[in-house]
Amino acid sequence: MEDILNSLNDEQKNVILNNDNNVLILAGAGTGKTRVITSKIIYFIKEKKISPGNILAVTFTNKAANEMKARVQNYLKYDFDLMIKTFHSFCAYILRNEAFLVNRSRYFQISDSDDSIRILKKIINENKNIDNKNANYYYKLIQIYKQNLGKAVFKNIDFDNFKKIHDLYEEYLLKSNCFDFEDLISKTIEIFNKYPIILEKYKSRFKYILVDEYQDTNKSQFELLKQLKGDKNKILVVGDEDQSIYKFRGADINNILNFQNDFDDAKIIKLELNYRSTKNILETANSVIANNQLRLGKNLYSNKKTGSRIIVFNAANEFNEVEKIIEIINQKSFNLNETAILYRTNNQSRPFEQIFNKLKIPFVIVGSIAFYEREEIKDAISILKWIINPMDRISFSRFINKPPKGIGEKTLSLIFKESEKYDYDILKVLKNINKIENLSRKICKKLSDIYQIFYQANDLNIKTLDKLFEYYLEKLKIYEHYEIIDSKEGLDKVSNLKELASSVKNIDCSEEEILNYLENVTLSPVKDEDKGKKEKIKLLTAHNAKGLEFENVFIVGMEEGLFPSSKSMEDDFEEHYDEEERRLFYVAITRAKNNLVISYCLNRNLYGVFAERSRSRFIDEMPENLLQLNFYNQNVNNKMNLKNGDIIKHKEFGKGKIIKIDIINGKRVALVDFWDHSCFELFLDKVKLEKIDD
DNA sequence: CGGTAGACAGAGTAC
DNA sequence: CTGTCTACCG
C-alpha cells in the first residue's frame, strides 16, 4: 500500500485518506482520476479490510469498468467478485434476480433503440388514429419519460396521445419479456420503491458506493444512487462538470453542481494537476471553458513544457481540409498511431475515408459500434435472443422472414395472437402451428420446418457458440439469402456473419454463457478500436474521444452550426445555450498531449450543395498569443479555378457554361450561358456555383 | 406478400 | 446527396 500512496500527489492522497465524508472528487481532464479511484478501492480492501463484495463501483462504459477491475485485481493478485459495473449492467444484474417482481423472467432480453423504434413503428402503423409523428420522436419522449420516472415533464405535447402509445409499447415489451435501456434503471428503482426489503438487501451490502463520470448521470441514475445510499454507507463520486457532454441522453449537470446539497457531510476535493498536456494546450483549454457559467470552477495546471503553439487553419472545403491535414502530418512526421482526428458528427469521417483510402493512408474509425448495428449481425443475434427468450417478438420478427417466405405483418399478428394461449411463448406456437386457423398450408409448412430446425438443435449437443451460429445461419438459409444477392454487399454481409461466428469460438453454449454474451453485446459491443494494433490514424467523434488521449490531435470542422451544432442549440434556448457544446470542445482540446491543430472550412457540401460557412465562435475564444494562425480568405469559387468553357451548376438557374470571366471593380464576374435561361453575369464572390464534370 | 420506383425529407452525440 | 417512406404492381 505504501507504494501506492507514494505514487500519488498530495491532491490524490487526500482523496485516499479521507473516509469520513461523502466526497465529490472534482477531477479535471488528465488529472489521473482512474488511478485515484482504483487506488481508493485497493485501499478499502487492503487497509480498511473491507470485503470486495461490500464495494460497488459504477461507471458509464464497460471499457472503463473493465480497466478498473483489471487494475485492482492486478494489484491485489487474487480473484474475487468485484462489483464494478456500468449503471445499465448493474441494474441488469439486479433485474436478473428480481425481474419476476415486474412480470419478467430472468431470461429477459434488452431491446436496443433500433428494436424499440421498430416496435413503435408497428404500433403507429396499427393505430392510424394517433398523431402522425414518427417513431423516433416517440422513442425519445418515452426515454425522457422513463428517465423522469413517469413524471410528465413535457410541454406542448398531447399527453393522452403520448400515453396511449407509451402504454401499447409497454405492453409489447411486457409480452416479449423484454426491457428497453431506460427500463433497466427505472424498473430497478420501481422494485426498490415497492419492496423496501429488496432495497435493504443491496443497501446493507454496499458499504461504499463509488461513481465514475458523475457529471453524466441522469435523473433516474441519481435516484438509484439516492436509494442505495443509506445512513450507514458512504458515497464517493468522481466527475468534472466541464466534461458533461451527454445532455442528449438525459445527463443532468445539476447532479454534480448540487452534490453538496444532495448528500450530507459532503466534501469536494479538487484534482487540478494535469499530467497530460503541454502548458499551451492546457491554457487554451482553460481560456475556452472559462466562458461557461455553469461551473464549480477549477483551474488546471501542468508541469510539462510549454510546447508548440496551437495551429489554426481554414480550408476551401472539407476535401481541402483533409489534404492540408495530411500535409501537416507529413511535414511534422507525426506518428500515425498517436494521431487522432476529432469531429462533431459521424458523417464528417467520409472525406477522410475517401482520401485516406485513395492515398493508402492507414486509418481506423474508433468507437463506431457499426458492426453490431448491421442488419445481418442483428439478424443473427436475434436468433440467439429468441432461443433464450422465446417470448421475444421483436427478435422473432427480425429473422423469421429471412429469406422471404411470405411471412409478413398478417402472419405475425396471427402468431402473436395465438401465443396468448401459451403464455406468449412463440416457440410453442410453432410447435402447434396446425392449430392456427386462417393460415395457408404453405406458410404452415414453412413454419413447422423452422420449428424442426430449432427442435433438432437440442439433439446435436452443440458445444460452442460459433458452431451454434453456423448451424442456424446454415439451416435457416441466411447465408444463402445473402449470397443470392449477387453483389459486393451480399458478400460483405456473409463475411460479417462469419466474422461474428469466429468471434465467439470460446463461448460455451450453456444458457448462462449465452445470456451473458447477449447482455454484453447489447450493452457494450466490442468497438473497432480494440481490433488490431497496426499503425493507424484514429478517426472519431469528440464524444467518443472522451477518456482517451493522443500525442497529436486535429479538431476539424470548427464551424458555426456544426461545432457548436445548431441542432444542439435548438434544444436549449436558455441562457446557457452553447455551454454543452463548449464543454465538448473542451473535452476535445484536452485529449491532446503535445500537438493540437484546429481547422474549419469556408465551404462545405450540405445536402449535395456547397454552402458557405463561418468559423466557430469557439475559435475566437482561444487566446491568440498561443495560436499559429494560418488563414486564407480566398473566395472558394476562385479556388475552384473556374475558367472559360467550364460547365457549372447554379441552384436556381440550373446548368450552364462559362463564356468569359472578367474583373469588374476588382471582383471576378463570370458571364454564364444557362441552358434553360439566357446569359447572366454573376459575381463570383456572391454566388454559389458547383463545377460539373461533363 | 414482396419488390421497386419515385417522392420526400433530412443531416447529432450513444448506453 | 442519401436514406427512408409510400404507392403501386406483379
PDB file of C-alpha atoms (C1' of nucleotides) in Angstrom, chain A residues 248 346-347 401 406 410 527 544 567-568, chain B residues 1-3 9-15:
ATOM      1  CA  PHE A 248     -28.936  14.465 -25.091  1.00  0.00           C
ATOM      2  CA  ASN A 346     -20.048  10.873 -37.645  1.00  0.00           C
ATOM      3  CA  ASN A 347     -20.613  11.725 -41.283  1.00  0.00           C
ATOM      4  CA  ASN A 401     -38.847 -13.959 -42.804  1.00  0.00           C
ATOM      5  CA  GLY A 406     -44.346 -14.949 -47.225  1.00  0.00           C
ATOM      6  CA  LYS A 410     -50.515 -10.556 -41.155  1.00  0.00           C
ATOM      7  CA  LYS A 527     -15.645  -1.497 -30.644  1.00  0.00           C
ATOM      8  CA  ASN A 544     -16.042   9.040 -28.445  1.00  0.00           C
ATOM      9  CA  LYS A 567     -29.238  21.265 -33.567  1.00  0.00           C
ATOM     10  CA  SER A 568     -27.955  21.146 -30.057  1.00  0.00           C
TER      11      SER A 568
ATOM     12  C1'  DC B   1     -46.613 -10.519 -49.629  1.00  0.00           C
ATOM     13  C1'  DG B   2     -42.522  -8.638 -51.931  1.00  0.00           C
ATOM     14  C1'  DG B   3     -40.092  -5.681 -54.849  1.00  0.00           C
ATOM     15  C1'  DA B   9     -37.305  14.710 -46.005  1.00  0.00           C
ATOM     16  C1'  DG B  10     -33.301  15.400 -43.635  1.00  0.00           C
ATOM     17  C1'  DA B  11     -28.068  15.526 -41.520  1.00  0.00           C
ATOM     18  C1'  DG B  12     -26.365  14.775 -33.598  1.00  0.00           C
ATOM     19  C1'  DT B  13     -23.895  12.918 -29.806  1.00  0.00           C
ATOM     20  C1'  DA B  14     -24.896   6.849 -27.655  1.00  0.00           C
ATOM     21  C1'  DC B  15     -25.655   3.151 -23.000  1.00  0.00           C
TER      22       DC B  15
END
